[in-house]
GROMACS .gro file of N, CA and C in nm:
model
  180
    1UNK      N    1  10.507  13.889  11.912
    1UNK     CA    2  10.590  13.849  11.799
    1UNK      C    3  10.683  13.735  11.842
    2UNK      N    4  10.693  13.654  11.757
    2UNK     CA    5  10.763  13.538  11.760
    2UNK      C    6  10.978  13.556  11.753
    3UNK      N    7  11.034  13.517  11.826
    3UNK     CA    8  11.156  13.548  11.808
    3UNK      C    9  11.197  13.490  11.701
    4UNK      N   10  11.318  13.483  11.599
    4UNK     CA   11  11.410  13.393  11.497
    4UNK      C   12  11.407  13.284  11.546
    5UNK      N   13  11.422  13.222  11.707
    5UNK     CA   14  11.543  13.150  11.769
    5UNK      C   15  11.440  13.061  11.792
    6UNK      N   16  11.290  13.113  11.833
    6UNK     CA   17  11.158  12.994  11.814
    6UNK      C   18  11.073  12.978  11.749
    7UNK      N   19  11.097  13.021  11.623
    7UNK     CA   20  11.040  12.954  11.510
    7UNK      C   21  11.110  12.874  11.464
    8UNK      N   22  11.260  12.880  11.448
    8UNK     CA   23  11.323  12.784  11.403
    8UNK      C   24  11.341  12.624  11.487
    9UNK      N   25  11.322  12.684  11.643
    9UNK     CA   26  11.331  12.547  11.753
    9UNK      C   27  11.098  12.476  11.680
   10UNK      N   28  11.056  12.565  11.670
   10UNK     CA   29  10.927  12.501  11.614
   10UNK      C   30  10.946  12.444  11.470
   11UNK      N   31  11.018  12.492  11.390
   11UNK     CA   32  11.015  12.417  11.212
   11UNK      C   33  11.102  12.295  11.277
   12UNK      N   34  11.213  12.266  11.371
   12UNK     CA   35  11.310  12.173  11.369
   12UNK      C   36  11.212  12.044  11.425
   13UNK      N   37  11.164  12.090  11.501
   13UNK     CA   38  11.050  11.991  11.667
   13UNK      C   39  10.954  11.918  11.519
   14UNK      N   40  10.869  12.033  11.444
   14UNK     CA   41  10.801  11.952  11.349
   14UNK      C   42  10.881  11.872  11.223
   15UNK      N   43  10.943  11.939  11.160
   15UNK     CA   44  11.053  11.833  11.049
   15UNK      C   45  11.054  11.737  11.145
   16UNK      N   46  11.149  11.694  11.285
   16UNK     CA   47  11.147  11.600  11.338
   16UNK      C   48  11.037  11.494  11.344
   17UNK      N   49  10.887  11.526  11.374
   17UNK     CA   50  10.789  11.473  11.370
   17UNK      C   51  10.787  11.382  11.254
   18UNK      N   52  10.754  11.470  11.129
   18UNK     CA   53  10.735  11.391  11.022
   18UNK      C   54  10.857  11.332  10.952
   19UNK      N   55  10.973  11.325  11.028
   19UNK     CA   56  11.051  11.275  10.996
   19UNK      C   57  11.024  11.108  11.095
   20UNK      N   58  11.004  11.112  11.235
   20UNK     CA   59  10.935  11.032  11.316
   20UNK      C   60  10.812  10.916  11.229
   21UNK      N   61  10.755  10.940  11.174
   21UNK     CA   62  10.647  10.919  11.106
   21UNK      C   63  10.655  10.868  11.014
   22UNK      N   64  10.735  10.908  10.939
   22UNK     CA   65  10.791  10.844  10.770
   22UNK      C   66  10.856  10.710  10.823
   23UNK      N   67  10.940  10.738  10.941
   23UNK     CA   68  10.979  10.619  10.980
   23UNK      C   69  10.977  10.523  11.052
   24UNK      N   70  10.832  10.543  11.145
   24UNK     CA   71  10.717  10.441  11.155
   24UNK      C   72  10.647  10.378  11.118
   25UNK      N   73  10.604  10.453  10.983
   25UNK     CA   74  10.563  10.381  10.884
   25UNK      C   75  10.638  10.290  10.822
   26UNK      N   76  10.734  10.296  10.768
   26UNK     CA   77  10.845  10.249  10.702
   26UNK      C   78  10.868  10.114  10.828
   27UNK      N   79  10.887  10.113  10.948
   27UNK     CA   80  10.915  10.031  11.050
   27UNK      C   81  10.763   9.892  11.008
   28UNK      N   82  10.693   9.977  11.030
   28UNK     CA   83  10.554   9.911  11.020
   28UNK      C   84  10.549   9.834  10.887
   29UNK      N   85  10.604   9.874  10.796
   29UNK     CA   86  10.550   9.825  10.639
   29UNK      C   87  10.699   9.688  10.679
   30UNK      N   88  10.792   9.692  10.698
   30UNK     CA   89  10.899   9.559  10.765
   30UNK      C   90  10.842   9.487  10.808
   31UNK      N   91  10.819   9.536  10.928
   31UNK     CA   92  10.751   9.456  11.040
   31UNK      C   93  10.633   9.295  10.944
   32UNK      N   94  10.539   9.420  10.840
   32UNK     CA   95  10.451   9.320  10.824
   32UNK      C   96  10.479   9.208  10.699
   33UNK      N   97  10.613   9.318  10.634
   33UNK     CA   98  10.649   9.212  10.543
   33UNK      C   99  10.753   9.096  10.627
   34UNK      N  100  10.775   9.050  10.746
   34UNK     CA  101  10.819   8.958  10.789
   34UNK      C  102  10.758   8.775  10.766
   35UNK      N  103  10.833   8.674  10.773
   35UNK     CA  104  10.776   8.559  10.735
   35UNK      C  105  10.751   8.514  10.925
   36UNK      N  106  10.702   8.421  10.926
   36UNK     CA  107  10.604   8.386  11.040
   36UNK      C  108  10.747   8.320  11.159
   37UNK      N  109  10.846   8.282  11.061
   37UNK     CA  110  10.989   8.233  11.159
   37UNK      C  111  11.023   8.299  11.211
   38UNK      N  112  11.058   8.521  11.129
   38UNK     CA  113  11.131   8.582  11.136
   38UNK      C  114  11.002   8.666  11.302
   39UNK      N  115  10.951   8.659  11.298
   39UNK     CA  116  10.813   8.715  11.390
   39UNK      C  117  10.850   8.653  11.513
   40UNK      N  118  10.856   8.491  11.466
   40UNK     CA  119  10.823   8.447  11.606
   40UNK      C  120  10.946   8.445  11.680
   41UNK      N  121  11.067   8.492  11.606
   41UNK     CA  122  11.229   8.503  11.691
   41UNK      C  123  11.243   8.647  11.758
   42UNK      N  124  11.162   8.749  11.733
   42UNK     CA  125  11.143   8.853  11.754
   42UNK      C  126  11.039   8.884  11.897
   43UNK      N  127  10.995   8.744  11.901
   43UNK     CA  128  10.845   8.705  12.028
   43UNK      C  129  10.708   8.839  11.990
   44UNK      N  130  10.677   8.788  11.828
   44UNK     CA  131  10.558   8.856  11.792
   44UNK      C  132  10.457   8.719  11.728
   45UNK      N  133  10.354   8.740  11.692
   45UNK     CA  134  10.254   8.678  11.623
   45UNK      C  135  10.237   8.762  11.506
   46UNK      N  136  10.202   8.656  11.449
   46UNK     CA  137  10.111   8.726  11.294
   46UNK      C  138  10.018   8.846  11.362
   47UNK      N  139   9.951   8.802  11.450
   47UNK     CA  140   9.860   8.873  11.447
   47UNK      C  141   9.901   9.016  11.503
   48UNK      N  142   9.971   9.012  11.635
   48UNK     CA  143  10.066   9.159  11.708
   48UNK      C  144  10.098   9.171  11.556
   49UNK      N  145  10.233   9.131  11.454
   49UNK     CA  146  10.212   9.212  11.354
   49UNK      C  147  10.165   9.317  11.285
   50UNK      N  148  10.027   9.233  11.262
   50UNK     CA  149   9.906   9.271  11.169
   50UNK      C  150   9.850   9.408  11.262
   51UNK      N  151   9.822   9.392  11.346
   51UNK     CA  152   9.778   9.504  11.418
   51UNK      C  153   9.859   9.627  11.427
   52UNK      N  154  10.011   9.618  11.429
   52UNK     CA  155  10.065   9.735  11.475
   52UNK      C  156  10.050   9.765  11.344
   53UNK      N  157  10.106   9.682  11.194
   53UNK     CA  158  10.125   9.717  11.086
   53UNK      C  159  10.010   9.809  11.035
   54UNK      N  160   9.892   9.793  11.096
   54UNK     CA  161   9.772   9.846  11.051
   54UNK      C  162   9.728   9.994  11.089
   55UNK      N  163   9.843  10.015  11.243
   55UNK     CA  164   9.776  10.163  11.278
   55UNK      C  165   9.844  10.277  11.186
   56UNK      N  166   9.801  10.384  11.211
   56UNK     CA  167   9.811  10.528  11.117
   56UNK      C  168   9.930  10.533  11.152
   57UNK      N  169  10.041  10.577  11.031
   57UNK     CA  170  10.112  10.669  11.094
   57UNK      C  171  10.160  10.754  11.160
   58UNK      N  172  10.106  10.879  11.185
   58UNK     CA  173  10.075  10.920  11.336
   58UNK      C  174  10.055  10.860  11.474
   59UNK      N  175  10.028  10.723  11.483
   59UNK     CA  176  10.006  10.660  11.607
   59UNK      C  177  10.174  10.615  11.627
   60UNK      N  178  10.157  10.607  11.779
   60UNK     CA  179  10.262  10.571  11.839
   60UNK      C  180  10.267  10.422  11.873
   0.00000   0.00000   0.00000
């Protein structure tokens, strides 16, 4: 049987996750709406962009 004290340290660890996630995505969807000035002051390419912008949410 599972104690109170670690199920709740397991619901917090996962909320965290997809809290992680929502806001990778969200990072990612910026990232690609950037203009090609704002990229290259940052030392990215269109293309690094395009690529990170493209992986799953779940990816790191």
């Amino acid at each position: 049987m599972t104690s109170p004290g670690g199920a709740r340290r397991f619901v917090e660890r996962a909320f965290g996750e997809v809290l992680g996630m929502i806001e990778r995505h969200r990072q990612r969807r910026s990232l690609a709406a950037l203009d090609d000035h704002l990229l290259r002051d940052v030392g990215l390419s269109r293309t690094d962009a395009r690529r990170e912008a493209e992986k799953a949410f779940w990816q790191q």
